[in-house]
Amino acid sequence: MPEAPGAPRHFSAYSWRARLGVIVPPTNTVNEAEWARLMPEGTSFHTMRMPLHADTTSEAGQRALHDDLDKAMAELVKADVDVIAYACTAGSMTHPPQSLPERMQAGSGRTGLSTAAAIVTALDALAAKRLAVATPYHEKLDAHERHFLEGCGFEVLAIAGLGIGSGGPHEYVRIAQTPLDAVAAHARGVMQAARGQASGFGRPDALLISCTDFPTLPLICKLEAEFGIPVISSNTATLWHALRLAGIRDDIPAAGRLFERMGAAG
């Protein structure tokens, strides 16, 4: 952390305030594009790609995931990053929220976070407990995400995906190709289902649009105005948490209500 607010942390023309490292799946093209539109002055981010891991439950599968994380983090440490984010939603939801971040920090000596931990932290900051969740995934991954969120104490009023990946991992490249109007229509459908489910018990507290390769940024503020509740995405939650951990709390209006909480305690 800087010794005083605004004090330079790096000898750099572009990242004198903070330098973030981010690890993304190999086909992800959206995370970087959206973060590039939001980075505050004096900050930068630097990316490594890492294979997806279909087996995250067996001992061998866990070891393979951790080994690849260690390799990616070792390269980012060479860039003198302050914080390292594992920006894979479904992949990081295979662990309890703080399990991967703690392991990442122990292995790299840098503050670690995962998209799963960032989503939980962001929703807690917004005091959001009842959720509508829109994903690009197929039913198995949606069930996996519901299980994770409910295990963290959230009530998932509705979750639905677009079915991408049901035919195999080769379909995941289609996630980034989803038109923004299709993402918006999908979000509206999930919100309608959540409000129907919540009849008599109050509306959803927040809409989560999940997956770091799902294009959502231009929709965040529009959907917040339409629905009257906070809307967060995997990418906005991960960036928000990474910046906070790096001591950066700038207002970023284009990223929605979550970034109004940048100055909140905690």
XYZ file of C-alpha atoms in Angstrom:
266
model
C 0.000 0.000 0.000
C 1.177 3.580 -0.563
C 2.405 5.392 2.523
C -0.122 8.165 1.880
C -3.150 8.524 -0.424
C -1.956 9.149 -3.953
C 1.691 8.424 -3.161
C 3.479 6.730 -6.089
C 3.908 2.982 -5.698
C 5.804 2.276 -8.916
C 8.301 4.156 -11.052
C 6.021 4.052 -14.068
C 4.384 6.539 -16.414
C 1.230 4.408 -16.543
C 0.893 2.403 -13.319
C 2.360 4.635 -10.650
C -0.646 4.058 -8.355
C -1.234 0.324 -8.825
C -0.485 -2.552 -11.152
C -2.911 -5.463 -11.369
C -2.221 -8.966 -12.641
C -5.052 -11.018 -14.114
C -5.219 -14.673 -15.115
C -7.897 -15.583 -17.670
C -8.952 -18.736 -19.565
C -7.233 -19.165 -22.936
C -10.159 -18.129 -25.170
C -11.280 -15.155 -23.032
C -11.340 -11.907 -25.026
C -13.896 -9.878 -23.035
C -12.252 -9.438 -19.634
C -9.363 -7.368 -20.985
C -11.590 -5.339 -23.323
C -13.926 -4.337 -20.487
C -11.212 -3.659 -17.909
C -9.362 -1.475 -20.436
C -12.412 0.811 -20.546
C -12.540 1.198 -16.766
C -9.000 1.457 -15.395
C -8.456 4.618 -13.314
C -5.606 6.978 -14.132
C -2.279 5.762 -12.821
C -3.263 2.074 -12.870
C -2.651 -0.748 -15.330
C -3.351 -4.455 -15.656
C -1.280 -7.259 -17.150
C -2.601 -10.617 -18.306
C -1.634 -14.274 -18.360
C -3.675 -17.066 -19.941
C -4.187 -20.391 -18.221
C -5.808 -23.661 -19.366
C -9.322 -24.529 -18.266
C -9.604 -27.534 -15.960
C -12.530 -29.893 -16.447
C -11.575 -31.930 -13.366
C -11.483 -29.734 -10.279
C -12.697 -32.264 -7.705
C -10.107 -35.053 -7.706
C -6.758 -34.666 -5.987
C -4.980 -34.830 -9.351
C -7.345 -32.250 -10.842
C -6.828 -29.856 -7.956
C -3.072 -30.279 -8.209
C -3.130 -29.521 -11.951
C -5.174 -26.357 -11.371
C -2.864 -25.188 -8.601
C 0.257 -25.955 -10.655
C -1.015 -23.875 -13.567
C -1.985 -21.051 -11.231
C 1.496 -21.099 -9.721
C 3.109 -20.871 -13.177
C 0.910 -17.945 -14.237
C 1.455 -16.107 -10.962
C 5.223 -16.547 -11.190
C 5.207 -14.728 -14.529
C 3.012 -11.903 -13.205
C 5.255 -11.417 -10.182
C 8.052 -10.604 -12.628
C 5.920 -7.632 -13.745
C 5.845 -6.406 -10.127
C 2.053 -6.496 -9.854
C 0.429 -5.585 -6.539
C -2.606 -7.857 -6.827
C -3.269 -11.029 -8.839
C -6.811 -11.966 -9.874
C -7.877 -15.395 -11.132
C -10.646 -14.186 -13.459
C -12.594 -17.362 -14.166
C -16.069 -17.539 -12.640
C -16.989 -21.215 -12.850
C -13.379 -22.315 -12.308
C -12.998 -20.335 -9.095
C -16.411 -21.424 -7.787
C -14.960 -24.909 -7.307
C -13.400 -23.668 -4.047
C -14.740 -21.920 -0.926
C -14.581 -18.141 -1.579
C -11.338 -17.379 0.250
C -9.580 -20.697 -0.350
C -7.981 -19.838 -3.699
C -7.097 -16.232 -2.754
C -5.333 -17.419 0.385
C -3.448 -20.070 -1.551
C -2.549 -17.560 -4.282
C -1.153 -15.116 -1.763
C 0.857 -17.814 -0.015
C 2.284 -19.011 -3.332
C 3.081 -15.658 -4.929
C 3.672 -13.278 -2.045
C 1.123 -10.935 -3.659
C -2.465 -10.237 -2.675
C -4.650 -12.794 -4.442
C -8.306 -12.871 -5.346
C -10.656 -14.899 -7.496
C -13.794 -13.935 -9.368
C -15.811 -16.141 -7.020
C -14.464 -14.331 -3.949
C -14.965 -10.961 -5.659
C -18.619 -11.705 -6.438
C -19.313 -12.685 -2.821
C -17.499 -9.605 -1.489
C -19.291 -7.294 -3.930
C -22.739 -8.690 -3.145
C -22.040 -8.372 0.571
C -20.974 -4.735 0.077
C -24.281 -4.099 -1.672
C -26.207 -5.926 1.098
C -27.702 -8.103 -1.641
C -29.031 -11.462 -0.486
C -31.780 -12.316 -3.016
C -30.336 -12.750 -6.489
C -31.273 -13.084 -10.122
C -28.407 -14.702 -12.050
C -27.982 -14.622 -15.835
C -25.228 -16.766 -17.352
C -24.166 -17.971 -20.801
C -23.711 -21.494 -19.427
C -25.489 -24.816 -19.746
C -27.630 -26.361 -16.995
C -24.809 -28.265 -15.278
C -22.697 -25.142 -14.796
C -25.754 -23.148 -13.716
C -26.463 -25.772 -11.048
C -22.808 -25.546 -9.974
C -23.096 -21.754 -9.647
C -26.385 -21.955 -7.742
C -24.818 -24.429 -5.311
C -21.853 -22.120 -4.729
C -23.945 -18.988 -4.181
C -26.443 -20.705 -1.904
C -23.555 -22.189 0.051
C -22.348 -18.624 0.614
C -25.703 -17.615 2.093
C -27.431 -16.066 -0.920
C -30.940 -16.869 -2.104
C -30.966 -17.532 -5.832
C -34.487 -16.616 -6.936
C -33.755 -17.469 -10.561
C -30.750 -18.581 -12.576
C -30.711 -19.306 -16.296
C -28.125 -19.739 -19.004
C -27.955 -19.682 -22.781
C -26.845 -23.302 -22.993
C -23.370 -22.568 -24.349
C -20.999 -25.419 -23.578
C -23.618 -28.170 -23.489
C -21.939 -29.728 -26.521
C -18.467 -29.489 -25.033
C -15.777 -26.943 -24.116
C -15.149 -26.095 -27.784
C -18.379 -24.068 -27.642
C -17.041 -21.617 -25.041
C -15.651 -19.308 -27.754
C -19.280 -18.474 -28.545
C -19.753 -16.757 -25.182
C -17.786 -13.677 -26.237
C -19.684 -13.598 -29.532
C -23.076 -13.082 -27.863
C -24.608 -9.801 -29.123
C -25.278 -7.195 -26.442
C -28.985 -7.088 -27.270
C -29.160 -10.842 -26.703
C -27.411 -10.444 -23.335
C -29.893 -7.711 -22.365
C -32.905 -9.812 -23.429
C -31.531 -12.757 -21.446
C -31.088 -10.563 -18.360
C -34.678 -9.316 -18.667
C -35.973 -12.871 -18.873
C -34.094 -13.887 -15.743
C -35.333 -10.800 -13.892
C -38.911 -11.599 -14.871
C -38.497 -15.135 -13.550
C -36.898 -13.889 -10.322
C -39.646 -11.358 -9.683
C -42.269 -14.047 -10.227
C -40.470 -16.357 -7.825
C -40.175 -13.557 -5.269
C -43.891 -12.693 -5.303
C -44.859 -11.851 -1.753
C -41.268 -11.981 -0.524
C -39.801 -8.842 -2.126
C -37.886 -8.361 -5.334
C -34.310 -9.426 -6.063
C -31.671 -7.290 -4.365
C -29.266 -7.539 -7.304
C -28.777 -9.002 -10.755
C -25.550 -10.934 -11.325
C -24.494 -11.426 -14.946
C -21.950 -14.194 -14.686
C -18.842 -15.198 -16.693
C -15.767 -13.072 -17.386
C -16.061 -13.747 -21.153
C -19.698 -12.558 -21.368
C -19.974 -9.012 -22.820
C -21.975 -6.857 -20.409
C -20.261 -3.552 -19.638
C -22.346 -1.232 -21.881
C -25.490 -2.714 -20.321
C -24.712 -2.313 -16.609
C -25.995 1.235 -16.027
C -28.901 0.841 -18.463
C -30.148 -2.300 -16.727
C -29.720 -0.705 -13.296
C -31.942 2.179 -14.398
C -34.476 -0.263 -15.877
C -34.617 -2.661 -12.928
C -33.951 -0.251 -10.063
C -31.409 -2.576 -8.416
C -27.619 -3.012 -8.630
C -26.315 -5.010 -11.578
C -22.870 -6.563 -11.326
C -20.956 -8.734 -13.731
C -18.087 -11.115 -13.159
C -15.764 -8.511 -14.677
C -17.003 -5.498 -12.702
C -16.946 -7.461 -9.438
C -13.407 -8.749 -10.070
C -12.052 -5.335 -11.040
C -13.801 -3.629 -8.106
C -12.321 -6.096 -5.639
C -8.847 -5.973 -7.220
C -8.754 -2.180 -7.126
C -9.941 -2.063 -3.511
C -7.267 -4.560 -2.504
C -4.719 -2.343 -4.250
C -5.962 0.692 -2.320
C -7.691 2.332 -5.321
C -11.199 3.638 -4.592
C -11.960 5.973 -7.488
C -15.527 6.520 -8.637
C -16.076 4.790 -11.989
C -19.653 5.679 -13.019
C -19.620 3.498 -16.164
C -19.308 0.398 -13.990
C -22.548 0.907 -12.077
C -23.657 1.225 -8.479
C -21.050 -1.177 -7.137
C -18.347 1.392 -7.783
C -20.232 3.924 -5.686
C -19.159 1.698 -2.786
C -15.464 2.046 -3.574
C -14.991 4.323 -0.579
C -16.961 2.104 1.791
C -15.197 0.631 4.786
C -13.873 -2.871 4.652
